[in-house]
XYZ file of C-alpha atoms in Angstrom:
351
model
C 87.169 74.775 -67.541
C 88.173 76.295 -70.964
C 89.952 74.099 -73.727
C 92.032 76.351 -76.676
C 93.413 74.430 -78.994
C 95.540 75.970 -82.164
C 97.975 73.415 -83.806
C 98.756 72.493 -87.305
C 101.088 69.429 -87.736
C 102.915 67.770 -90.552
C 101.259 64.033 -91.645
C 102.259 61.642 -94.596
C 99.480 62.381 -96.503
C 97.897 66.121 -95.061
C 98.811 68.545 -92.603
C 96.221 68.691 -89.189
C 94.822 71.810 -88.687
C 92.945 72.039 -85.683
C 91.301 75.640 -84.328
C 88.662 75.252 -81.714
C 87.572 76.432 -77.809
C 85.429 73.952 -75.600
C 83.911 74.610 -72.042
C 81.945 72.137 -69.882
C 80.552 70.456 -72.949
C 80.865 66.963 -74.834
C 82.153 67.359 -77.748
C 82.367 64.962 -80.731
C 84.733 65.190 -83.136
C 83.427 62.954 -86.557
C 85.450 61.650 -89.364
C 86.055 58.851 -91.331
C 89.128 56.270 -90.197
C 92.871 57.775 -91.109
C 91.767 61.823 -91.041
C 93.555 62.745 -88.167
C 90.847 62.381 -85.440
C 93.339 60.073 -83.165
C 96.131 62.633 -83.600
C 94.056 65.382 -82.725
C 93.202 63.752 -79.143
C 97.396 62.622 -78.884
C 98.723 66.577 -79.775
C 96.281 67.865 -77.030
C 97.398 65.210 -74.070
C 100.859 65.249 -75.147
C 101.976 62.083 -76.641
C 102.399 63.498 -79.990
C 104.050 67.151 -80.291
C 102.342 69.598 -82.890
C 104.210 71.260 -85.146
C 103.180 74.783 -84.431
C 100.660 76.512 -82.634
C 99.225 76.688 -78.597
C 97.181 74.322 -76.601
C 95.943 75.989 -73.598
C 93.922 74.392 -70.350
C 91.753 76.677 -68.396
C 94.368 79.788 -68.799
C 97.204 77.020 -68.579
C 99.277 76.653 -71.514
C 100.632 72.908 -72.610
C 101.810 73.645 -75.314
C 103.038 76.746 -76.882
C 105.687 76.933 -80.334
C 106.689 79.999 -80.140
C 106.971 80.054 -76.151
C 108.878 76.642 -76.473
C 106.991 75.376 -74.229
C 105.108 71.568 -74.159
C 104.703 70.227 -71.022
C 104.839 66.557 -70.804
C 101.617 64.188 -70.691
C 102.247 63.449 -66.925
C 101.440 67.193 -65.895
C 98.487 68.271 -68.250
C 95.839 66.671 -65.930
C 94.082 65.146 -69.298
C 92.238 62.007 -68.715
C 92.673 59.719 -72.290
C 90.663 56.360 -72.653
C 92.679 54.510 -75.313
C 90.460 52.167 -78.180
C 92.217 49.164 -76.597
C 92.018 50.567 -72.828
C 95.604 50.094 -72.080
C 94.876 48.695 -68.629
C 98.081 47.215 -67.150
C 97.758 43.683 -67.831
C 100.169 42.564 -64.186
C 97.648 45.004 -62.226
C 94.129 43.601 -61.153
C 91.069 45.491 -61.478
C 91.566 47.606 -57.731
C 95.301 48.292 -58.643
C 94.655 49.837 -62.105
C 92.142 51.754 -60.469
C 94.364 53.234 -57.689
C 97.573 53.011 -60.218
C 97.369 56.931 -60.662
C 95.542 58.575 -57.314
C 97.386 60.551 -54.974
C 96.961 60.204 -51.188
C 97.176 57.689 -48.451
C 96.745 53.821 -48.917
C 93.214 53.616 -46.743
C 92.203 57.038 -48.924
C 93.090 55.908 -52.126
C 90.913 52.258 -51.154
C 88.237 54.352 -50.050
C 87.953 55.622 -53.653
C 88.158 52.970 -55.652
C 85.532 51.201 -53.791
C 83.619 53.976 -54.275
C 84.255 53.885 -58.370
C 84.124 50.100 -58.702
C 80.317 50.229 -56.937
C 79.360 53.002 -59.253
C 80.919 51.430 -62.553
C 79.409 47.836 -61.072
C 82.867 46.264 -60.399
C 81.998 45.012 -57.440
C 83.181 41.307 -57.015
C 86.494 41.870 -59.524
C 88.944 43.585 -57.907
C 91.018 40.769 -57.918
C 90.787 40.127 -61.548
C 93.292 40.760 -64.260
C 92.591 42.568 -67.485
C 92.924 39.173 -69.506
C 90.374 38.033 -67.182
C 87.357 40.690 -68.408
C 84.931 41.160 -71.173
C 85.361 44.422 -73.407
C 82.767 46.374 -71.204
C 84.722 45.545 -67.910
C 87.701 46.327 -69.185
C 86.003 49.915 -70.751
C 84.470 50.428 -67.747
C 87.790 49.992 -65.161
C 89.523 51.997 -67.758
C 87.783 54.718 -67.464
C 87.217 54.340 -63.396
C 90.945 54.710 -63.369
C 90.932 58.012 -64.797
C 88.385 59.610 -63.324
C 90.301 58.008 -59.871
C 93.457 59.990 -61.346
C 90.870 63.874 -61.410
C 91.378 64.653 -64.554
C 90.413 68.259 -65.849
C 89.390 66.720 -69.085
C 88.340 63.586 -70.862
C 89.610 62.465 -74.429
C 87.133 59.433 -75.723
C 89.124 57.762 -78.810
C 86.692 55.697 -80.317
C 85.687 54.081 -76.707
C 82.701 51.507 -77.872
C 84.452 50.520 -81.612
C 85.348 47.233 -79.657
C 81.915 46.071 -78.622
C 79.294 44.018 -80.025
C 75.738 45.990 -80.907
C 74.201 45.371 -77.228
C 77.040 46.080 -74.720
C 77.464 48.938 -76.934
C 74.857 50.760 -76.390
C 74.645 49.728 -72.739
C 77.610 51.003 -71.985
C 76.934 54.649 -73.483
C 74.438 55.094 -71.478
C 76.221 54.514 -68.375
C 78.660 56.744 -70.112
C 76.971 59.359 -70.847
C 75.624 59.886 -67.404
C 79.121 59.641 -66.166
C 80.090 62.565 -68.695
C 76.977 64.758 -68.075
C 77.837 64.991 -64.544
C 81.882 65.225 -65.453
C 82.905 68.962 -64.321
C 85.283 69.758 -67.217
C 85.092 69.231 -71.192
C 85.038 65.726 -73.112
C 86.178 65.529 -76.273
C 85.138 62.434 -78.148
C 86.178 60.821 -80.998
C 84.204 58.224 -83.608
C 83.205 57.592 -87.094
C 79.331 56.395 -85.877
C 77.598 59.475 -86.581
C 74.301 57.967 -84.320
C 76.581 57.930 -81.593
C 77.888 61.334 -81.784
C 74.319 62.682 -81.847
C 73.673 61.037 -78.792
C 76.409 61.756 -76.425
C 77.146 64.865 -77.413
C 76.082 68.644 -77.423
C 78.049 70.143 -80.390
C 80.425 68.394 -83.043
C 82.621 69.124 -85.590
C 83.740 67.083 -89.141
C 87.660 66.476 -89.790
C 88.294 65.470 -92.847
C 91.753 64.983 -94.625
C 93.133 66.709 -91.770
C 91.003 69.851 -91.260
C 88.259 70.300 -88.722
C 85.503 72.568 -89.636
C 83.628 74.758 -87.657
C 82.388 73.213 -84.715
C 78.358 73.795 -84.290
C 75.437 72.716 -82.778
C 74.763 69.130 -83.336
C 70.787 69.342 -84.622
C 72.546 72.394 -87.219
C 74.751 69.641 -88.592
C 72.972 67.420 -89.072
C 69.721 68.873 -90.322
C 71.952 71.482 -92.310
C 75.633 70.301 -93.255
C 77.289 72.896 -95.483
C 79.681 70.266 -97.170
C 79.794 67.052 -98.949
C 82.327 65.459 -96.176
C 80.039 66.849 -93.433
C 76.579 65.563 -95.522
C 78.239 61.887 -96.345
C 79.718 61.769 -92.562
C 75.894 62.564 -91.147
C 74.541 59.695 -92.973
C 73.397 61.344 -96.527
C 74.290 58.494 -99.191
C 73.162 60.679 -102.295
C 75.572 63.492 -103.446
C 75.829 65.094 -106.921
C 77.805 67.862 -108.495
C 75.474 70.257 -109.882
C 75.561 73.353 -112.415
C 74.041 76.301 -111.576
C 70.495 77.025 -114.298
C 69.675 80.879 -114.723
C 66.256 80.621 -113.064
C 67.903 79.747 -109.858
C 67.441 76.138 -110.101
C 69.929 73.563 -109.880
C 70.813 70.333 -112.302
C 72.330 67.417 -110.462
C 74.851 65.885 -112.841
C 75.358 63.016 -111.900
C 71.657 62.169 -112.457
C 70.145 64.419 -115.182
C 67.373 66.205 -113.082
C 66.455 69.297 -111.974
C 66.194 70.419 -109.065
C 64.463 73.726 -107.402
C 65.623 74.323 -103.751
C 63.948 76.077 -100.996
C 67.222 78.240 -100.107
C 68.844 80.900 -103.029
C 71.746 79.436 -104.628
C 75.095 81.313 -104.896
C 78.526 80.905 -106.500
C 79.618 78.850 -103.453
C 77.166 76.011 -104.236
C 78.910 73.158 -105.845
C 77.352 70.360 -104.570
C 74.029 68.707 -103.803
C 72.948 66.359 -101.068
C 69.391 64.545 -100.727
C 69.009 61.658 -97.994
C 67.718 57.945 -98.963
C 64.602 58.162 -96.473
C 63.233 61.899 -98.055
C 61.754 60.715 -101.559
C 58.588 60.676 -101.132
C 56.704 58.264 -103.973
C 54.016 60.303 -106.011
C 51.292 59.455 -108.751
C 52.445 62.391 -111.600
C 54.391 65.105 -112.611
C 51.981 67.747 -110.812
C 55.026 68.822 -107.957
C 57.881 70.376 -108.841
C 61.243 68.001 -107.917
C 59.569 65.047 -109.885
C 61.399 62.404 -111.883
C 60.642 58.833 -112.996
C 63.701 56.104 -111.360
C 63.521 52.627 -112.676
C 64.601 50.470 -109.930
C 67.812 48.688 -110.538
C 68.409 46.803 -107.159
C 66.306 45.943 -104.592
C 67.723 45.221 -100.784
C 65.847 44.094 -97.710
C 67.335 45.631 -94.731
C 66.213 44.391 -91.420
C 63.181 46.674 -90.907
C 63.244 48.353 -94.192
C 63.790 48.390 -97.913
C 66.816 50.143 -99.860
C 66.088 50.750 -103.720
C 69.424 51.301 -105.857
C 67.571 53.447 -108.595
C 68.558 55.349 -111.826
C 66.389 58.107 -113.360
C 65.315 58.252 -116.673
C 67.844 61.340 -117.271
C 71.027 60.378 -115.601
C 74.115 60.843 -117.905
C 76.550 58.634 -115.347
C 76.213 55.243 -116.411
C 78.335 54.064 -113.572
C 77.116 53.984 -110.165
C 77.765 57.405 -109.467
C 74.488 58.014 -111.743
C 72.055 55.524 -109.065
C 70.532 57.057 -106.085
C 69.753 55.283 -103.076
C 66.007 55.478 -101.827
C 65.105 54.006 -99.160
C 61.146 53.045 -97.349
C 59.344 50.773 -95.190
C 58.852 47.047 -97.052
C 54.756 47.915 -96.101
C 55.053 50.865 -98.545
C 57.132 49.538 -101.149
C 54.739 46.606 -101.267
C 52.120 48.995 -102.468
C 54.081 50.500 -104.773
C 54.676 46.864 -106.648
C 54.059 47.122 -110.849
C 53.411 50.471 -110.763
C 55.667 53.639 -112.498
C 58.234 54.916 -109.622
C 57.778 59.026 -109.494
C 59.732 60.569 -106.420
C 59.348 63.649 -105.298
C 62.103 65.506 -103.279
C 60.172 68.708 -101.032
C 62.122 71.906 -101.834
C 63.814 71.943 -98.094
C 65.497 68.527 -98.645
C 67.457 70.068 -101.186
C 70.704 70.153 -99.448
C 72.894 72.570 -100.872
C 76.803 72.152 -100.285
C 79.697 74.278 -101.073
């Protein structure tokens, strides 16, 4: 199966423009609520209609601008898990399951015994949608449309509904299900952790443009923007000006920095993650600066330091960085002067 999508499409606020190709793959699309993630996954099974460009299905075109041609949602073979399920509430468990399969009555009972035993159903067919918790309702929804043979999955935000525990239960019984699913998934979420786990390669929309789709370890160890670096978890981000000797100043907080990769013209931006200052005794390592610690937070297995350094020029909060370590660590650091040190590849540099 090969997925080619090329659309652009008029929004209040942005225009979606959407250019990728996907095989037998998961794929994760990852961007913050109101970007146009949701719309992307609606123009591709037909519910919304692009303005321009082609979506095309294993050398099958839906949709087509110039051609005229968009065939209607019923006929793309696309199988779309909604973030509230959509289950019809008058059907019980075995009916929504056999509401879209094709055959014979004794065939199509066949199969959904089948699915209800291997999404553990078993004992519920008789139940109505008003009648299950958020994980049986996820999990008939999407027995229904793998019942209906799709030739590919869209995944809009399927676990923002659950608590912490049935959430991750659930993806792993997911995942399985999509690692053995013969076409391409596309999935859709803000939770950057599970992106990373479900999927192979992703790609960051934000205000309405998706950029390049890569490897997920790439994006995450290496994101090339400051949508892409916040998105991936990085909570420290600073304009910087280019220094002659090929170092870097971060603005926002009145250091210098050296980085391990050359800058260029196309760096604007730099990026260092709360968990890679590493505390030091003096001035002997390059990327050192004294913080003074302005707020202190206990997270549940850790500590998270709102700091300023002794050079920052943003008096706002713009100017604090956030540092984070274990609370055995920061113990030992108690009444003492607060050097960090940032190692010369956790300079992230972002155009």
């Amino acid at each position: 199966m090969e997925l080619i999508v090329d659309i652009q499409k008029k929004l209040h606020h942005f225009s979606l423009q959407i250019q990728f190709e996907a095989g037998q793959e998961i794929i994760g699309l990852l961007g913050a609520s109101g970007c146009g993630k949701s719309m992307t996954l609606k123009c591709i099974a037909g519910i919304e209609k692009p303005d321009q460009g082609r979506i095309i299905l294993n050398g099958d075109t839906l949709f087509d601008s110039g051609k005229n041609i968009n065939l209607p949602v019923q006929k793309r073979g696309i199988g779309y898990l909604f973030q509230n399920y959509a289950l019809f509430p008058h059907m019980t468990v075995e009916q929504n399951i056999t509401s879209g399969m094709q055959g014979k009555r004794h065939e199509k009972k066949a199969e959904a015994d089948r699915l209800m035993e291997r999404f553990y159903l078993q004992g519920l067919e008789r139940q109505y949608p008003t009648q299950l918790s958020g994980g049986q309702q996820q999990r008939v929804a999407l027995a229904r449309i793998l019942a209906a043979k799709p030739r590919i999955l869209l995944l809009d935000e399927p676990f923002s509904a659950l608590d912490t525990w049935l959430r991750w239960q659930l993806e792993q019984e997911m995942k399985k299900t999509l690692e053995a699913f013969p076409g391409a998934t596309l999935l859709v979420s803000h939770n950057r952790n599970e992106v990373y786990r479900l999927c192979s390669r992703v790609g960051v929309l934000a205000n309405g443009k998706l950029q390049a789709i890569q490897e997920k370890w790439t994006l995450f160890q290496e994101p090339q923007t400051p949508e892409a670096c916040l998105l991936t978890g990085c909570k420290n981000i600073s304009p910087v000006k280019i220094l002659p000797d090929g170092q870097i100043e971060a603005c926002y907080w009145g250091i210098r920095l050296k980085p391990e990769k050359p800058v260029d013209s196309s760096t604007h931006y730099v990026g260092i993650r709360a968990h890679y200052f590493i505390p030091v005794e003096d001035f002997s390592l390059p990327n050192t600066f004294e913080v003074q610690a302005e707020q202190i937070i206990e997270d549940t297995f850790s500590i998270i330091i709102m700091a300023r350094t002794k050079g920052s020029l943003e008096k706002g909060r713009k100017g604090l960085i956030r540092w984070e370590l274990s609370k055995e660590k920061w113990k030992e650091l108690q009444g003492k002067r607060l050097l960090l040190h940032i190692a010369e590849k956790d300079v992230l540099l972002l155009s």
